[in-house]
């Protein structure tokens, strides 16, 4: 199995890395399709690496095999010799050509052996390409044959093996195909989707990817055959696609078309310098339009790839920033078909929820669909189980609630029963105590910028309060401590459930930022036990971890560390995936967890990079960073000493512009 390492993530999308004999591939990555015949390729792989930084390519082993002179060269100098390239080369088996052109048949064993013989870094098994419109019977029958070939390919493999995932448009088959491929694959390759790309059937693409996803092992990179338009990279990455390939850059260039993340533009129609990429700056597009066909094609191919590379970089940056959903929604404005695709994605929240991070630094509303993101779905589901019964009063969202709030809003009704004050948020009514939590607290939506609404809020607050009879004419009274205690209790209840909240809350005192009024930490005596960031989530220090550990049952909120790693974790080193024995399945990535040894002794508090279902399955890389630990190692430059997370944030560390990460 390939050593795929997950470095950063945003939900299913990941920044990762895996080694090949010709160097590592950093994902997400675009592998341009290059023709094995150098005479038919507008730019050589080496030129593409030098000009655009493309480090790996994909080419057709099948075309090489069936073309005698190419085959002879490949057999004597290897595929790297044929391409004149010393970086990673993935080869495809020809399933698509055989399907599309019905040309020369090659045996599955033969084409796999050929890929090994010519030194391919990633060899693709010969699958049976299944059209999205195939019947269930036909798709199932083809899949059975593909599976048989995959097992044989695994036994015979000499290079990293890309295992295609077929199954047509049928969720049951896609799921099964994903599971079978996961048993043998170094690279999972979702196939049979080119017709969906070509005909902009993005909702179906979303359903195919959603169906396959739970069956795909997290331990292997996921390749998406035929995803080559920069319009779709963010969308595909959202489902966890790590590798993209396509000959689209060249095909579009041949047709005189410029690709952009916003769509496609015909060169003939260009009158203005609409692209100022390095290439179009050097050779203005209105001039390029008059060039001889071959030169024009070369120039457009390079523009198309350059734009694609830039879009992959944006996707990578968005994964780093935790803003991939925003990028996807923005890209979806390019075409209604993509909007329908995003809707299909949000129709399948359960595909995303297992890896949906506990929080992100920001939540920026892009459009009406933003409130359907998985983060919102999870929050709403949890909320449904949280509220109920109490008398409820509603407050306007984002009213200037502090400090007036603490003077004017009573926590109980005249008979002494607690009132649940809710704020009207884009997710619905949320208890005031929880309104700083991600995704509601960092929510940046248009309502905040509608001037009338902002101006209305104080009077709405007054109106809401005057509906409370006891308050009419009552003198302001300082209820800060009362409200703070209540918020501490509510946040612990939200985070850990009733038993733990009841055990911990009485011993903790909340402390607010003087500048913003936001709850900043829970102290026990003078010592910080939980620290809250801009996501509103209380995160335990080592003291808080110890309190939590004492208050909750074994198993819960815990990651069990293998014996070999116990001393490392205790001294503050990251916990690596292969040293995870087990983990509480309810923990999402980004959550704080108790890292314990097999006897349930608390070693450290960690922040999860991996979901529990992924831990142990990835052989390389970090599962959790230690954020607080029992024993300081003493050395200041210890690379794994990531104490930032429990560093007490100074007052006023809010971003300059709300919603900016
Ligand atoms: N290229 C484009 N689609 C496919 C596919 O489904 N399988 C293979 N092997 N190659 C492809
Ligand atoms: Zn350009």
XYZ file of C-alpha atoms and ligand atoms in Angstrom:
673
model
C 0.000 0.000 0.000
C 1.197 3.469 -0.868
C 2.430 5.706 1.952
C -0.063 8.510 1.631
C 0.394 11.205 4.230
C -2.328 13.704 5.052
C -0.821 17.065 5.995
C -3.753 19.441 6.184
C -7.421 19.151 5.433
C -10.702 20.890 4.944
C -13.340 18.207 5.338
C -12.758 15.488 2.749
C -10.273 17.658 0.852
C -6.700 17.174 1.863
C -3.221 18.460 1.324
C -1.222 15.268 1.112
C 1.896 13.655 -0.224
C 2.990 10.244 -1.418
C 6.284 8.916 -2.761
C 6.864 7.434 -6.212
C 10.122 6.061 -7.649
C 10.599 9.380 -9.507
C 9.855 11.657 -6.586
C 6.936 12.575 -4.365
C 3.583 13.845 -5.576
C 2.025 16.608 -3.513
C -1.744 16.571 -3.639
C -4.083 17.984 -4.802
C -2.179 17.810 -8.054
C -3.010 18.183 -11.700
C -1.417 15.557 -13.928
C -1.597 16.883 -17.473
C -2.263 14.240 -20.085
C 0.727 14.165 -22.397
C 0.772 12.307 -25.673
C 3.363 9.514 -25.684
C 4.409 10.699 -29.131
C 6.540 13.791 -28.453
C 5.703 15.056 -31.952
C 2.037 15.299 -31.005
C 2.524 17.049 -27.705
C 2.515 20.878 -27.747
C 4.806 21.132 -24.725
C 7.096 18.457 -23.369
C 6.659 17.336 -19.756
C 10.007 18.900 -18.911
C 8.920 22.225 -20.409
C 5.700 22.015 -18.432
C 7.634 21.431 -15.258
C 9.975 24.325 -15.961
C 7.329 26.786 -17.090
C 4.401 25.867 -14.852
C 5.858 23.825 -12.021
C 3.922 20.702 -13.031
C 5.825 17.867 -11.406
C 4.005 14.747 -12.612
C 2.225 13.736 -15.809
C -0.058 11.003 -17.069
C 0.215 9.364 -20.459
C -1.408 6.485 -22.275
C 0.326 3.139 -21.982
C -2.238 1.830 -24.427
C -1.380 4.265 -27.237
C 2.289 3.575 -26.573
C 1.687 -0.163 -26.757
C -0.314 -0.103 -29.975
C 2.042 2.267 -31.847
C 5.111 0.220 -32.868
C 7.783 2.965 -32.905
C 6.608 4.378 -29.560
C 6.465 0.908 -28.128
C 9.977 0.088 -29.298
C 11.390 3.262 -27.714
C 9.449 2.738 -24.503
C 10.633 -0.837 -24.296
C 14.256 0.143 -24.713
C 14.413 3.478 -22.821
C 11.384 3.221 -20.562
C 8.420 5.575 -20.546
C 10.641 8.234 -18.981
C 13.037 7.926 -21.901
C 10.192 8.174 -24.403
C 8.816 11.316 -22.742
C 12.225 12.788 -21.944
C 11.071 13.341 -18.377
C 12.498 12.240 -15.048
C 9.517 13.103 -12.811
C 6.617 10.838 -11.769
C 4.729 9.347 -14.719
C 1.338 7.723 -14.314
C 0.101 5.601 -17.187
C -3.451 4.766 -18.189
C -4.490 1.390 -19.464
C -6.608 2.419 -22.408
C -10.020 1.565 -21.028
C -11.327 4.891 -22.242
C -9.886 4.607 -25.779
C -11.094 1.043 -26.114
C -14.523 2.138 -25.041
C -14.696 5.314 -27.105
C -13.105 4.058 -30.308
C -13.587 0.321 -29.960
C -10.038 -0.044 -31.252
C -7.438 -2.807 -30.794
C -8.102 -4.992 -27.827
C -5.310 -5.517 -25.382
C -5.437 -8.044 -22.579
C -5.640 -6.797 -19.004
C -2.596 -8.805 -17.967
C -0.620 -7.733 -20.976
C -1.172 -3.979 -20.592
C -0.389 -4.135 -16.892
C 2.821 -6.054 -17.510
C 3.700 -3.558 -20.234
C 3.280 -0.633 -17.818
C 5.604 -2.385 -15.395
C 8.120 -3.118 -18.111
C 8.348 0.488 -19.294
C 8.863 1.746 -15.736
C 5.599 3.536 -15.116
C 5.443 5.007 -11.588
C 1.701 4.469 -11.298
C 0.183 1.782 -13.511
C -3.568 1.614 -14.092
C -5.399 -1.676 -14.237
C -7.517 -2.206 -17.336
C -11.082 -1.521 -16.302
C -14.275 -1.793 -18.281
C -15.489 1.727 -18.844
C -19.139 1.964 -17.866
C -21.302 4.732 -19.299
C -23.457 6.681 -16.843
C -26.472 5.566 -18.817
C -25.701 1.855 -18.683
C -28.356 -0.349 -17.044
C -27.793 -1.764 -13.586
C -27.288 -5.242 -14.998
C -24.735 -4.115 -17.537
C -22.891 -1.971 -14.979
C -22.843 -4.799 -12.439
C -21.589 -7.307 -14.978
C -18.814 -4.990 -16.163
C -17.894 -4.241 -12.568
C -17.551 -7.929 -11.747
C -15.054 -8.273 -14.588
C -13.161 -5.126 -13.494
C -12.963 -6.554 -9.981
C -11.582 -9.833 -11.251
C -8.916 -7.920 -13.174
C -8.093 -5.822 -10.117
C -7.363 -8.876 -8.014
C -5.110 -10.260 -10.741
C -3.444 -6.857 -11.106
C -2.702 -6.698 -7.410
C -1.001 -10.076 -7.516
C 1.052 -9.127 -10.582
C 1.812 -5.515 -9.841
C 5.332 -4.143 -10.129
C 4.542 -0.413 -9.843
C 2.100 1.561 -7.719
C -1.323 0.362 -8.811
C -4.166 2.684 -9.766
C -7.420 0.788 -9.321
C -10.368 2.187 -11.290
C -13.733 2.583 -9.607
C -16.620 2.024 -12.019
C -20.282 1.219 -11.418
C -22.091 3.690 -13.670
C -24.614 5.909 -11.982
C -25.642 3.319 -9.385
C -24.827 4.136 -5.768
C -24.719 0.499 -4.633
C -22.268 -0.410 -7.388
C -20.119 2.678 -6.883
C -19.881 1.916 -3.184
C -18.961 -1.703 -3.795
C -16.478 -0.728 -6.499
C -14.859 1.723 -4.078
C -14.524 -0.961 -1.417
C -13.034 -3.510 -3.798
C -10.613 -0.990 -5.279
C -9.588 0.016 -1.748
C -8.509 -3.545 -1.042
C -5.904 -3.512 -3.801
C -5.148 0.095 -4.718
C -2.216 2.386 -4.176
C -4.197 5.037 -6.023
C -7.990 4.976 -6.268
C -9.139 6.126 -9.680
C -12.770 7.107 -10.083
C -13.684 6.432 -13.709
C -16.605 6.386 -16.074
C -17.319 10.057 -15.431
C -15.993 11.746 -18.582
C -19.498 11.852 -20.122
C -20.712 13.602 -16.967
C -18.029 16.284 -17.292
C -18.612 16.696 -20.997
C -22.327 17.184 -20.592
C -22.156 19.250 -17.402
C -24.080 16.596 -15.457
C -22.552 17.764 -12.186
C -25.414 16.673 -9.942
C -24.919 13.119 -11.174
C -21.183 13.508 -10.714
C -21.828 14.622 -7.137
C -24.047 11.607 -6.521
C -21.443 9.246 -7.968
C -18.707 10.737 -5.809
C -20.954 10.761 -2.743
C -21.857 7.097 -3.258
C -18.265 5.991 -3.748
C -16.834 8.104 -0.942
C -17.646 5.969 2.120
C -16.131 2.948 0.375
C -12.845 4.653 -0.520
C -10.005 4.034 1.894
C -8.585 7.253 3.355
C -5.127 5.710 3.049
C -4.831 6.157 -0.719
C -4.974 9.236 -2.936
C -8.097 9.558 -5.082
C -7.698 10.241 -8.773
C -10.596 11.570 -10.819
C -10.323 10.572 -14.481
C -11.140 13.353 -16.856
C -11.444 16.279 -14.434
C -9.520 18.822 -16.440
C -11.511 22.035 -16.521
C -10.482 24.551 -13.877
C -14.195 25.175 -13.291
C -14.529 21.819 -11.536
C -11.334 21.440 -9.505
C -12.721 22.962 -6.311
C -15.945 20.997 -6.682
C -14.111 17.698 -7.151
C -11.694 18.450 -4.309
C -14.668 18.977 -2.022
C -15.407 15.240 -2.369
C -11.817 14.344 -1.636
C -10.375 14.104 -5.150
C -6.594 14.424 -4.807
C -5.433 13.947 -8.392
C -6.869 15.400 -11.551
C -6.033 14.599 -15.117
C -7.286 15.659 -18.418
C -6.361 16.432 -21.931
C -8.917 19.253 -21.850
C -6.225 21.944 -21.931
C -5.104 20.644 -25.294
C -8.518 19.756 -26.700
C -9.869 23.189 -25.848
C -6.761 24.815 -27.337
C -7.290 22.907 -30.565
C -10.805 24.311 -30.723
C -9.538 27.847 -30.054
C -10.969 27.987 -26.543
C -9.569 29.628 -23.425
C -10.320 27.949 -20.127
C -10.903 29.940 -16.929
C -12.262 28.909 -13.524
C -15.280 31.025 -14.472
C -15.882 29.126 -17.695
C -14.717 28.902 -21.285
C -14.208 31.739 -23.765
C -13.677 31.459 -27.519
C -10.505 33.194 -28.634
C -12.346 34.595 -31.663
C -14.644 36.586 -29.426
C -11.878 38.187 -27.383
C -11.503 41.929 -28.002
C -10.013 43.057 -24.703
C -6.986 41.902 -22.701
C -9.158 39.742 -20.451
C -6.275 37.566 -19.289
C -3.055 39.005 -17.981
C -1.380 35.737 -17.141
C 2.321 35.799 -18.033
C 1.606 34.279 -21.419
C -1.271 36.486 -22.448
C 0.694 39.484 -21.231
C 3.596 38.565 -23.525
C 1.404 37.750 -26.480
C -1.902 39.669 -26.356
C -4.866 37.472 -27.161
C -6.063 39.559 -30.111
C -2.673 38.930 -31.740
C -2.678 35.231 -30.844
C -6.000 34.946 -32.661
C -4.169 35.790 -35.904
C -1.311 33.351 -35.411
C -0.961 30.206 -37.546
C -3.077 27.364 -36.181
C -0.259 25.283 -34.698
C 1.307 28.174 -32.802
C -2.046 29.396 -31.617
C -2.866 25.941 -30.304
C 0.442 25.783 -28.443
C -0.138 29.173 -26.880
C -3.700 28.377 -25.816
C -2.679 24.994 -24.437
C -0.146 26.696 -22.227
C -2.599 29.384 -21.142
C -5.142 26.685 -20.308
C -2.666 24.723 -18.239
C -1.352 27.846 -16.576
C -4.851 28.824 -15.494
C -5.437 25.251 -14.312
C -2.274 25.253 -12.241
C -3.305 28.537 -10.674
C -6.725 27.144 -9.810
C -5.169 24.058 -8.196
C -3.074 26.460 -6.125
C -6.253 28.282 -5.064
C -7.824 24.984 -4.081
C -4.750 24.136 -2.038
C -4.779 27.545 -0.390
C -8.492 27.157 0.375
C -7.854 23.793 2.019
C -5.187 25.426 4.137
C -7.507 28.286 5.058
C -10.571 26.092 5.610
C -12.470 28.005 2.925
C -13.046 25.314 0.307
C -16.851 25.420 0.569
C -16.689 29.138 -0.075
C -14.485 28.660 -3.119
C -16.814 25.951 -4.431
C -19.869 28.151 -4.002
C -18.119 31.056 -5.708
C -17.057 28.833 -8.605
C -20.592 27.521 -8.887
C -21.779 30.951 -9.962
C -19.927 30.242 -13.222
C -22.587 27.862 -14.445
C -26.073 26.787 -13.307
C -25.014 23.164 -13.792
C -22.404 23.620 -11.100
C -24.957 25.182 -8.771
C -27.076 22.089 -9.201
C -23.964 20.049 -8.432
C -23.387 21.954 -5.193
C -27.009 21.368 -4.259
C -26.521 17.656 -4.821
C -23.467 17.818 -2.556
C -25.434 19.483 0.225
C -28.171 16.884 -0.239
C -25.640 14.339 1.049
C -24.391 15.871 4.307
C -23.682 12.476 5.826
C -20.920 11.928 3.294
C -19.141 15.007 4.634
C -19.946 14.898 8.333
C -17.451 12.196 9.419
C -14.575 14.460 8.366
C -16.282 17.807 8.854
C -13.980 19.841 11.107
C -15.227 20.862 14.506
C -14.783 24.476 13.491
C -13.128 26.788 11.016
C -11.712 30.239 11.472
C -14.470 31.852 9.464
C -17.822 31.205 7.871
C -18.481 33.484 4.980
C -21.869 33.342 3.317
C -21.529 33.226 -0.447
C -25.115 32.639 -1.465
C -28.403 31.161 -0.444
C -26.890 27.675 -0.431
C -24.279 28.563 2.198
C -26.584 27.698 5.088
C -26.827 24.181 3.680
C -23.146 23.422 4.252
C -22.487 20.360 6.422
C -21.249 22.583 9.265
C -24.699 24.118 9.435
C -26.472 20.783 9.162
C -24.485 19.386 12.066
C -25.080 22.443 14.212
C -28.812 22.336 13.571
C -29.028 18.625 14.310
C -27.244 19.069 17.606
C -29.408 22.018 18.435
C -32.553 19.956 17.994
C -31.438 17.722 20.824
C -30.362 20.632 22.971
C -33.347 22.911 23.413
C -36.794 22.100 24.587
C -39.357 22.912 27.181
C -38.273 26.210 28.704
C -40.088 29.475 28.170
C -38.335 31.114 25.244
C -37.803 34.733 24.250
C -36.229 35.748 21.018
C -33.544 38.373 20.435
C -32.278 39.908 17.187
C -29.101 38.430 15.735
C -25.938 40.435 16.228
C -27.696 43.137 18.208
C -25.160 45.156 20.202
C -25.801 42.865 23.131
C -22.864 43.704 25.290
C -22.693 45.301 27.804
C -26.376 46.238 27.776
C -27.292 42.616 27.660
C -25.900 41.831 31.062
C -27.624 44.801 32.670
C -30.989 44.388 31.136
C -31.731 40.776 30.305
C -32.940 38.629 33.190
C -32.058 34.946 33.232
C -35.365 33.933 34.866
C -39.024 34.797 34.573
C -40.950 36.342 37.496
C -41.603 32.893 38.976
C -37.893 32.122 38.953
C -37.925 29.724 36.035
C -34.972 30.096 33.644
C -35.877 31.839 30.414
C -34.220 30.579 27.274
C -33.193 33.650 25.327
C -32.560 32.814 21.729
C -31.074 34.878 18.964
C -32.404 34.744 15.445
C -29.518 33.526 13.322
C -29.210 32.298 9.747
C -29.445 28.734 11.144
C -32.595 29.519 13.068
C -33.089 30.390 16.715
C -30.006 29.628 18.800
C -29.716 29.931 22.590
C -27.816 33.114 23.355
C -25.215 31.161 25.333
C -24.259 29.228 22.200
C -24.317 32.103 19.764
C -20.520 32.545 19.689
C -20.010 28.945 18.542
C -18.933 28.069 15.041
C -20.657 28.248 12.580
C -22.988 30.849 14.101
C -20.455 33.048 15.896
C -18.046 33.562 12.994
C -20.939 33.738 10.508
C -20.430 36.586 8.110
C -23.562 37.151 6.107
C -25.237 39.916 4.226
C -27.699 40.709 6.986
C -24.908 42.296 8.969
C -24.322 44.812 6.220
C -27.891 45.783 5.663
C -27.873 49.090 7.335
C -31.483 49.153 8.338
C -31.144 45.823 10.116
C -28.126 47.008 12.059
C -29.957 50.169 13.042
C -33.046 48.211 14.022
C -31.293 45.811 16.339
C -31.127 47.986 19.500
C -34.808 48.845 19.278
C -35.642 45.217 18.688
C -33.688 44.394 21.786
C -35.671 47.000 23.705
C -38.904 45.603 22.304
C -37.916 42.061 23.204
C -37.112 43.147 26.711
C -40.243 45.184 27.248
C -42.279 42.091 26.423
C -40.948 40.855 29.742
C -43.429 42.405 32.236
C -41.111 42.454 35.220
C -38.651 44.564 33.304
C -40.942 47.428 32.451
C -39.327 50.344 34.200
C -36.971 48.164 36.217
C -33.584 49.609 37.022
C -30.595 48.054 35.291
C -28.942 45.461 37.407
C -25.562 43.819 36.871
C -26.199 40.241 35.837
C -22.824 39.633 34.284
C -21.781 36.906 36.743
C -25.137 35.173 36.468
C -25.018 35.160 32.678
C -21.395 34.104 32.575
C -22.007 31.112 34.847
C -24.950 30.158 32.709
C -22.927 30.392 29.520
C -20.099 28.288 30.972
C -22.640 25.610 31.878
C -24.330 25.746 28.489
C -21.078 25.458 26.568
C -19.952 22.487 28.658
C -23.357 20.899 28.152
C -23.130 21.461 24.391
C -19.616 20.139 24.191
C -19.684 17.231 26.616
C -23.257 16.417 27.647
C -25.115 16.756 30.925
C -23.133 14.453 33.220
C -19.792 16.092 32.470
C -21.230 19.613 32.479
C -22.802 19.003 35.909
C -19.508 17.707 37.236
C -17.303 20.465 35.818
C -19.357 23.645 35.713
C -19.587 24.350 39.470
C -15.796 24.442 39.801
C -15.177 26.769 36.867
C -15.406 30.538 36.515
C -15.905 32.194 33.154
C -13.819 35.166 32.166
C -14.759 37.642 29.467
C -12.716 39.787 27.166
C -12.938 43.344 28.427
C -12.925 44.675 24.915
C -15.452 42.437 23.179
C -17.383 40.928 26.072
C -16.784 37.477 24.634
C -16.142 34.553 26.911
C -12.418 33.889 26.751
C -11.587 31.203 29.310
C -12.916 29.044 32.098
C -10.674 29.174 35.143
C -10.390 26.915 38.120
C -9.132 29.275 40.771
C -6.529 31.287 38.915
C -5.527 28.547 36.507
C -7.027 28.436 33.000
C -8.787 25.133 32.398
C -10.439 25.859 29.051
C -9.590 28.493 26.477
C -12.018 29.760 23.837
C -10.903 30.990 20.424
C -12.863 32.843 17.782
C -14.760 29.623 17.070
C -16.293 29.824 20.543
C -15.276 26.242 21.343
C -13.860 25.669 24.848
C -10.553 23.798 24.513
C -8.944 22.148 27.512
C -5.524 23.035 28.846
C -3.769 20.169 30.579
C -5.642 21.104 33.750
C -8.939 21.123 31.848
C -8.002 17.812 30.272
C -7.422 16.309 33.708
C -10.788 17.583 34.927
C -12.525 16.231 31.850
C -10.689 12.934 32.189
C -11.924 12.572 35.751
C -15.487 13.432 34.806
C -16.108 11.208 31.812
C -16.244 7.489 31.195
C -13.340 5.604 29.687
C -13.455 5.697 25.922
C -15.161 9.024 25.605
C -13.212 12.017 24.276
C -10.168 9.798 24.231
C -7.535 8.576 21.826
C -5.628 5.528 23.050
C -1.905 5.703 22.340
C 0.146 2.578 21.575
C 2.832 1.725 24.136
C 5.673 2.610 21.764
C 4.529 6.210 21.484
C 3.506 6.863 25.091
C 6.708 8.622 26.146
C 6.775 10.750 23.000
C 3.242 11.951 23.482
C 3.787 12.540 27.176
C 6.668 14.830 26.307
C 4.635 16.787 23.784
C 5.413 15.127 20.453
C 2.683 14.642 17.891
C 0.775 11.402 17.923
C 1.352 9.555 14.652
C -1.434 7.660 12.980
C 0.242 4.272 13.202
C 0.442 4.615 16.997
C -3.283 5.049 17.522
C -4.895 2.033 19.153
C -8.440 3.367 19.114
C -10.354 6.618 19.379
C -13.801 7.837 20.374
C -15.690 7.661 17.048
C -17.730 10.740 17.949
C -14.709 13.058 17.730
C -14.485 15.148 14.547
C -11.215 16.363 13.039
C -10.100 19.536 14.761
C -11.594 18.457 18.076
C -9.567 18.506 21.276
C -9.178 15.045 22.768
C -7.612 13.306 25.724
C -4.568 11.310 24.656
C -4.259 8.397 27.067
C -2.233 5.221 27.414
C -3.726 1.750 27.588
C -4.324 2.140 31.331
C -6.247 5.354 30.691
C -3.528 7.530 32.168
C -3.748 11.030 30.684
C -0.620 11.816 28.662
C -1.609 14.976 26.858
C -4.389 16.975 25.302
C -4.346 16.846 21.527
C -6.007 18.430 18.548
C -7.107 15.899 15.948
C -6.010 16.094 12.341
C -7.574 12.769 11.403
C -11.078 11.512 11.991
C -11.132 8.467 14.297
C -12.175 6.286 11.345
C -8.952 7.306 9.565
C -6.603 6.771 12.480
C -4.404 3.733 12.233
C -5.381 3.332 8.571
C -2.890 5.893 7.338
C 0.527 4.457 7.939
C 2.331 7.754 7.752
C 1.791 11.114 9.310
C 0.203 12.816 12.247
C -3.128 11.821 13.768
C -3.166 14.500 16.489
C -1.004 17.405 17.531
C -0.303 17.733 21.188
C -1.536 21.066 22.480
C -0.837 20.546 26.174
C 0.998 17.831 28.026
C 2.033 16.784 31.478
C 5.766 16.950 31.205
C 7.508 19.814 29.441
C 10.517 18.537 27.554
C 12.438 21.693 28.375
C 14.020 22.340 25.010
C 12.616 25.470 23.436
C 13.202 24.497 19.822
C 11.544 21.144 20.157
C 9.739 21.057 16.816
C 6.660 19.318 18.107
C 5.996 21.692 20.969
C 2.807 23.156 19.636
C 1.526 24.991 22.619
C -0.039 27.730 20.543
C -3.458 26.215 20.854
C -3.585 26.685 24.585
C -1.695 29.944 24.596
C -4.075 32.372 26.148
C -5.301 34.600 23.377
C -4.766 38.263 24.152
C -7.863 40.399 24.223
C -8.736 41.655 20.800
C -7.189 39.013 18.588
C -10.233 39.170 16.370
C -9.542 39.342 12.659
C -9.490 42.777 11.096
C -12.557 42.029 9.039
C -14.997 39.527 10.424
C -14.923 36.436 8.287
C -11.322 36.894 7.239
C -9.260 33.940 8.350
N -9.846 7.918 -18.681
C -11.019 8.589 -18.610
N -11.958 7.812 -18.005
C -11.364 6.657 -17.691
C -11.826 5.471 -17.034
O -12.982 5.350 -16.630
N -10.908 4.471 -16.874
C -9.616 4.586 -17.314
N -8.770 3.582 -17.111
N -9.170 5.683 -17.931
C -10.036 6.705 -18.106
Zn -3.768 33.775 -20.146
